[in-house]
Short mmCIF file of C-alpha atoms in Angstrom, two decimals:
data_model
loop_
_atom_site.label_atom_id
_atom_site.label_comp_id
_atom_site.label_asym_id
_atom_site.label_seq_id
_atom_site.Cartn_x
_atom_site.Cartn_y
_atom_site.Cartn_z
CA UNK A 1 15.68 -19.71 0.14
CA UNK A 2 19.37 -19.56 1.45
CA UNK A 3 17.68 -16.64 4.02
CA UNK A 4 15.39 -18.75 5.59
CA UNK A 5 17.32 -19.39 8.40
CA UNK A 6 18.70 -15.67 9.21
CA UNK A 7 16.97 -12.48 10.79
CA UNK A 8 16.28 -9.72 8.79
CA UNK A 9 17.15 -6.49 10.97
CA UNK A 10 15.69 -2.71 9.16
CA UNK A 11 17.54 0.05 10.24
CA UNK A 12 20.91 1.36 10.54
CA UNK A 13 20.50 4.33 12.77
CA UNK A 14 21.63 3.96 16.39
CA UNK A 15 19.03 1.58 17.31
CA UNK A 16 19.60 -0.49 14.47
CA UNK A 17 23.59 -0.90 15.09
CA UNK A 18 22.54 -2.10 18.98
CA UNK A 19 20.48 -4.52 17.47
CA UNK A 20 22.98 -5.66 14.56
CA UNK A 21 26.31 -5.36 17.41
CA UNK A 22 23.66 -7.95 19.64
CA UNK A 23 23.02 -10.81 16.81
CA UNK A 24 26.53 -10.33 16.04
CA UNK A 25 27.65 -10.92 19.45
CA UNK A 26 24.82 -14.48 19.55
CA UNK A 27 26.26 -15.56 16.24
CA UNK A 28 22.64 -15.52 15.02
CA UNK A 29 22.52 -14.63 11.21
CA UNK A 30 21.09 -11.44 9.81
CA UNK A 31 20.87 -9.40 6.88
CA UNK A 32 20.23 -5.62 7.52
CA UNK A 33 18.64 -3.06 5.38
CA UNK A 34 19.35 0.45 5.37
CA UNK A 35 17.47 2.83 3.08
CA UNK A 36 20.43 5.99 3.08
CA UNK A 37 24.23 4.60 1.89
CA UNK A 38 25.78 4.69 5.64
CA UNK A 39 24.81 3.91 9.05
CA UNK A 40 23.87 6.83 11.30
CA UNK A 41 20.02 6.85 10.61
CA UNK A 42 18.63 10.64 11.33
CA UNK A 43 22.36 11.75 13.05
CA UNK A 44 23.49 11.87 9.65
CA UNK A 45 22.26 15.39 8.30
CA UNK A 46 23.10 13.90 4.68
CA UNK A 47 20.34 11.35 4.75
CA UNK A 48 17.59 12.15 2.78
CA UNK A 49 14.85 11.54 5.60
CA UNK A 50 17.22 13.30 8.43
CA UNK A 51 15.47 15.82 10.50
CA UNK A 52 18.16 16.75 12.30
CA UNK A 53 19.07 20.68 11.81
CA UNK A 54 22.50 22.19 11.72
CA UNK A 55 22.60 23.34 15.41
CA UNK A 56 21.10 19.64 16.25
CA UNK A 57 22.84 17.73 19.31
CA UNK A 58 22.17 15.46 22.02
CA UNK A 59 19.80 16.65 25.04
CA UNK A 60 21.52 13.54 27.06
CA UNK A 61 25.36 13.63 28.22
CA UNK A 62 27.69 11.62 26.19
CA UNK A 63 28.50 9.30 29.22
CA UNK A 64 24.74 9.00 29.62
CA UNK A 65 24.19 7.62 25.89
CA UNK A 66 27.47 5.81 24.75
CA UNK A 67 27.37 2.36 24.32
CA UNK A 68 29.24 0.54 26.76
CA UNK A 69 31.38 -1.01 25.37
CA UNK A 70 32.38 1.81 22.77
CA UNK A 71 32.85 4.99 24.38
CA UNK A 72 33.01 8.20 22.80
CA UNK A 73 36.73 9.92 22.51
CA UNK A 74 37.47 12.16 25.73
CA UNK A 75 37.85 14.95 23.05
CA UNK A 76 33.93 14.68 22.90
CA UNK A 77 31.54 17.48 24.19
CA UNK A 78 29.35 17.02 26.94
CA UNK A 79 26.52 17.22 24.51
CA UNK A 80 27.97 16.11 21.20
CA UNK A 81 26.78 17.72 18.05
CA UNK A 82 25.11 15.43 15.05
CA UNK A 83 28.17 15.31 13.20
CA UNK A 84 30.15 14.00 16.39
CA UNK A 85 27.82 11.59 16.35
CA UNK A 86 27.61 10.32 12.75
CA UNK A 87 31.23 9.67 13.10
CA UNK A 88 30.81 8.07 16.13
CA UNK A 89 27.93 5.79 15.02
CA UNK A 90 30.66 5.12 12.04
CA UNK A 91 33.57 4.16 13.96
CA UNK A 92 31.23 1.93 16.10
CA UNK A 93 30.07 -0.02 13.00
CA UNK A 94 33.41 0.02 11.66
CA UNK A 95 35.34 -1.26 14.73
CA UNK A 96 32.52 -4.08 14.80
CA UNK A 97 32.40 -5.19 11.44
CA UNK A 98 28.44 -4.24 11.43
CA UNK A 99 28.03 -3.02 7.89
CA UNK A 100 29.22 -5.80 6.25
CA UNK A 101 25.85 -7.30 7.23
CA UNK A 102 23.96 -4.46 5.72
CA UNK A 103 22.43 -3.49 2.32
CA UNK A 104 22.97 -0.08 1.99
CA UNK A 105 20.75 2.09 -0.48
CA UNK A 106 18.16 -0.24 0.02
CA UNK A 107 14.52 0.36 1.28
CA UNK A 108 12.09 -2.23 2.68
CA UNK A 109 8.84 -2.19 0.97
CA UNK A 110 7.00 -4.60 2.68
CA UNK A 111 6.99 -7.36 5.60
CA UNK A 112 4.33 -10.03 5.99
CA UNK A 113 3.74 -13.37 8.18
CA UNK A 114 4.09 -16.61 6.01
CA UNK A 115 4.06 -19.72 7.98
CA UNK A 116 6.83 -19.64 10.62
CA UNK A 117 8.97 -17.06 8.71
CA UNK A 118 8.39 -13.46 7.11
CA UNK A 119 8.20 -12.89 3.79
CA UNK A 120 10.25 -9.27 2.99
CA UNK A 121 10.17 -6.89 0.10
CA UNK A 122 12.89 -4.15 -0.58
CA UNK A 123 14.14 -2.55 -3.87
CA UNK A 124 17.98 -1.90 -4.46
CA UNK A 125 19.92 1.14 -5.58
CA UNK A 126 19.14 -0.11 -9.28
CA UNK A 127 15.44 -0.12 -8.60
CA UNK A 128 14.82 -3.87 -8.41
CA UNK A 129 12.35 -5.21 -5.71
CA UNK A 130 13.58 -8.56 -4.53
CA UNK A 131 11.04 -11.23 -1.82
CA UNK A 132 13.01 -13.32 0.50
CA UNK A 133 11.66 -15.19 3.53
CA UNK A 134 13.21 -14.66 7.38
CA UNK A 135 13.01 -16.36 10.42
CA UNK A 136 12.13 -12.93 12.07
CA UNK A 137 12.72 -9.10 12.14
CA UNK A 138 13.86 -6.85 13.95
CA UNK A 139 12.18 -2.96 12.71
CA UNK A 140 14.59 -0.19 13.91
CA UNK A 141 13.28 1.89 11.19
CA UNK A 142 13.46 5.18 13.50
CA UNK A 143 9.99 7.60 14.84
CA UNK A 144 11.03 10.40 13.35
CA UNK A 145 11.30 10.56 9.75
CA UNK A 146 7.80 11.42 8.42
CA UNK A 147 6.60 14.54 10.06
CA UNK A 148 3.09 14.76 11.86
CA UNK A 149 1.63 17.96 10.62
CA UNK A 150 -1.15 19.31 12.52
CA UNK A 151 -4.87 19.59 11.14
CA UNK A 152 -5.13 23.88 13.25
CA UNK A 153 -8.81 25.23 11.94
CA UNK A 154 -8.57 28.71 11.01
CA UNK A 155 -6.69 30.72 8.68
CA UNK A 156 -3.18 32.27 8.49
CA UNK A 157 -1.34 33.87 5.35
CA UNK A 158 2.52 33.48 7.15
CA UNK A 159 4.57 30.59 6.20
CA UNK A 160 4.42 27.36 8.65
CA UNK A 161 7.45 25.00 8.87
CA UNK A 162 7.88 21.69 10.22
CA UNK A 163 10.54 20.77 12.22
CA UNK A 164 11.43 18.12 9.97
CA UNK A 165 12.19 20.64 7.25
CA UNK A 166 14.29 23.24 9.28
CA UNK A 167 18.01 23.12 8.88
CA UNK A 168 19.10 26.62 9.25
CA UNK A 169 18.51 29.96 11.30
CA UNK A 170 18.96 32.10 9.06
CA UNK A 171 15.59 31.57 7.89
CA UNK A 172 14.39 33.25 10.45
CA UNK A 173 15.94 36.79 9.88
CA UNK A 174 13.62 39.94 10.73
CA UNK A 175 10.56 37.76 11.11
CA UNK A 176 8.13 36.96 14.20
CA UNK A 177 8.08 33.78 15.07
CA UNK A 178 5.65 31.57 16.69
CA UNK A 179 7.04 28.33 18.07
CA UNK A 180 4.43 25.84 19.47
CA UNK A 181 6.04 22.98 21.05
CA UNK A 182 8.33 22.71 23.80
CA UNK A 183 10.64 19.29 23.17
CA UNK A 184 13.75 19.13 22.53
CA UNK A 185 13.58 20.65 18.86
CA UNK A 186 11.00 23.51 19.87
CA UNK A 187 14.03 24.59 22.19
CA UNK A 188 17.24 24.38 20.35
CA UNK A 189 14.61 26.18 17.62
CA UNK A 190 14.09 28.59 20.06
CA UNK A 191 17.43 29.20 20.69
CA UNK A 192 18.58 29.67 17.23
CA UNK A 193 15.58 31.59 16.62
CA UNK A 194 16.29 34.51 18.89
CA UNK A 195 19.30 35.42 17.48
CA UNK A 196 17.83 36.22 13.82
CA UNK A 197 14.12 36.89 14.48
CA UNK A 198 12.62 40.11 15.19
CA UNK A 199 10.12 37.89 18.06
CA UNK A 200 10.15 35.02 19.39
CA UNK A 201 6.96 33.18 21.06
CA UNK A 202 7.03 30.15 22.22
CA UNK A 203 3.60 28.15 22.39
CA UNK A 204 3.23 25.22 25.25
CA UNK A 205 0.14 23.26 26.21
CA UNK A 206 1.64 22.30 29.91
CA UNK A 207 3.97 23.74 31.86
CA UNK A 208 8.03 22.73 32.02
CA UNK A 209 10.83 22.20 34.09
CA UNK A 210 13.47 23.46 31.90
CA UNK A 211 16.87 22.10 32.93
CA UNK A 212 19.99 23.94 32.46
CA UNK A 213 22.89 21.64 30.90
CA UNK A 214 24.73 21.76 33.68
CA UNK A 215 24.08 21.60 37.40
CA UNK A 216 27.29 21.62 40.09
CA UNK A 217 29.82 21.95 36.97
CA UNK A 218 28.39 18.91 35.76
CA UNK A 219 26.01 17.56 33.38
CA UNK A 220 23.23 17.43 34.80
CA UNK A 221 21.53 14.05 33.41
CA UNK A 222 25.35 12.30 35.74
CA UNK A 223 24.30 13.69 39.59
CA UNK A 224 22.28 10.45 40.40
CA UNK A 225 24.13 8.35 37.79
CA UNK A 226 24.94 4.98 39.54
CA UNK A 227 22.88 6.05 42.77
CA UNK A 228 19.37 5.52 41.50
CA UNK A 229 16.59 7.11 44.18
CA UNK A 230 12.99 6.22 44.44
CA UNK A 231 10.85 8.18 41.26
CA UNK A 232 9.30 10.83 43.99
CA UNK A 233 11.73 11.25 46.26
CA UNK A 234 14.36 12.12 42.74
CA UNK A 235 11.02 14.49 41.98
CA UNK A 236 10.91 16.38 44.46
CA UNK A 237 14.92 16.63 45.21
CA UNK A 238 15.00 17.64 41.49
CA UNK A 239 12.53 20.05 41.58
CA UNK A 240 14.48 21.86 44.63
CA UNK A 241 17.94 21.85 42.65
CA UNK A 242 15.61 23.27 39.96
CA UNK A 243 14.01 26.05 41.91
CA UNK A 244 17.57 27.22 43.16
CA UNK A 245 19.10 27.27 39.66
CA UNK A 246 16.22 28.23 37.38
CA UNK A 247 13.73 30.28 40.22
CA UNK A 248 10.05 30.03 39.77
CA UNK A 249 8.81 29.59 36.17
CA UNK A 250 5.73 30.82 36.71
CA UNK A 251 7.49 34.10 38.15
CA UNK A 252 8.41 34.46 34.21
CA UNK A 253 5.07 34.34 32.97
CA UNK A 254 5.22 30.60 32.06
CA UNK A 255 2.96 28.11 33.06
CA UNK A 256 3.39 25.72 36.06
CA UNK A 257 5.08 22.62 35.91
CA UNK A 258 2.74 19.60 35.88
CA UNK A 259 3.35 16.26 37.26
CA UNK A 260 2.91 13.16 34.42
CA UNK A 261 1.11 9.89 36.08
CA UNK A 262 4.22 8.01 36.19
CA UNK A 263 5.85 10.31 38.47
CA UNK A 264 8.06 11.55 36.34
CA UNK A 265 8.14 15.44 36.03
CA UNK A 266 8.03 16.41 32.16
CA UNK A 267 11.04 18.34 31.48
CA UNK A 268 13.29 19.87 28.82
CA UNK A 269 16.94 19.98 29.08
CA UNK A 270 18.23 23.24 27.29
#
């Protein structure tokens, strides 16, 4: 088969370009797959398995995500919304020549070992399901587009929503809501939240560092950016910036933050 000799690369989301802009860059031959009809994976609220909601934007700084060699335009926010990004992830393909490599529309059904190369399944636009063998792949299919839903014993009569399935806050008008999760969706949800909702709860199993955007007039994910410190002494340095800008959480009735095993502190940015 004339793609025995090529890479076979699933994915066109921002993961998915990196890996098509690298083979590019090695002259090492690759066909991509993309299920949606443009690159952008999950930043593109218009793909059928996006989660991303309308309010939706990075919890890293622009200059802390870019790719190198493609920044974002200066007329960028800090924290650039999903439809900033789409176009972004766009222009990037477009300035590299990535989806010419790609078939769009198309979804990969199934991969399998066979010999030294991988056998690959996917059906087209028109429904056909074509078999071609690959040196290798490359699966940069995303995390995040089938939702884990909870087995919670008991009973309740409200109306429970995944975060995969919320796009917009209206939803949320003159209800109480219970939010149980404190990542980066649980707060932006949050956020939205408390300006429709009657109540707003929010439900954590640990406690947080929450970490306010910006720190000195900057963001704050750039302080240590290019000075890297050792992982307890940037602890406990961040958790004294924290204390002065965000006081005590436990003084708000929250719980206190806990320390992960790698040293890291788990945190929020909101």
């Amino acid at each position: 088969m004339e793609t025995e000799q090529k890479y076979a690369l699933i994915g066109a989301g921002p993961s998915g370009l990196a890996g098509a802009r690298a083979l590019s860059r090695h002259g090492i031959d690759f066909v991509g797959f993309e299920s949606h009809s443009t690159v952008g994976g999950l930043w593109d609220i218009t793909n059928p398995v996006s989660t991303v909601y309308e309010s939706a934007h990075l919890i890293s700084s622009k200059t802390t995500t870019e790719f190198t060699e493609f920044p974002m335009p200066p007329q960028t926010p800090d924290y650039p919304g999903h439809a900033a990004l789409a176009r972004y992830f766009r222009d990037y393909a477009d300035v590299f020549g990535l989806g010419q490599h790609y078939r769009f529309d198309t979804t990969v059904t199934r991969v399998e070992p066979d010999g030294d190369r991988w056998r690959v399944t996917a059906t087209g636009r028109d429904g056909t399901a074509t078999t071609e063998l690959y040196r290798g792949v490359v699966v940069a299919n995303g995390t995040l587009a089938t939702p884990n839903h909870p087995q919670i014993p008991g009973e309740f009569d409200g109306e429970i929503l995944h975060t995969s399935a919320y796009k917009d806050p209206t939803i949320f008008r003159g209800k109480r809501v219970l939010i149980v999760g404190a990542g980066n969706s649980g707060c932006d949800i949050a956020v939205d939240a408390v300006h429709h909702a009657r109540s707003v709860d929010l439900s954590v199993r640990r406690g947080y560092h929450f970490v306010p955007k910006y720190l000195f007039g900057r963001p704050a994910d750039t302080l240590t950016r290019g000075r890297p410190l050792p992982a307890p002494i940037e602890q406990r340095l961040d958790a004294l910036v924290l204390r002065q800008f965000t006081g005590d959480p436990p003084a708000s009735g929250c719980p206190p933050p806990i320390t992960v095993s790698t040293n890291r502190t788990r945190s929020s940015t909101r």
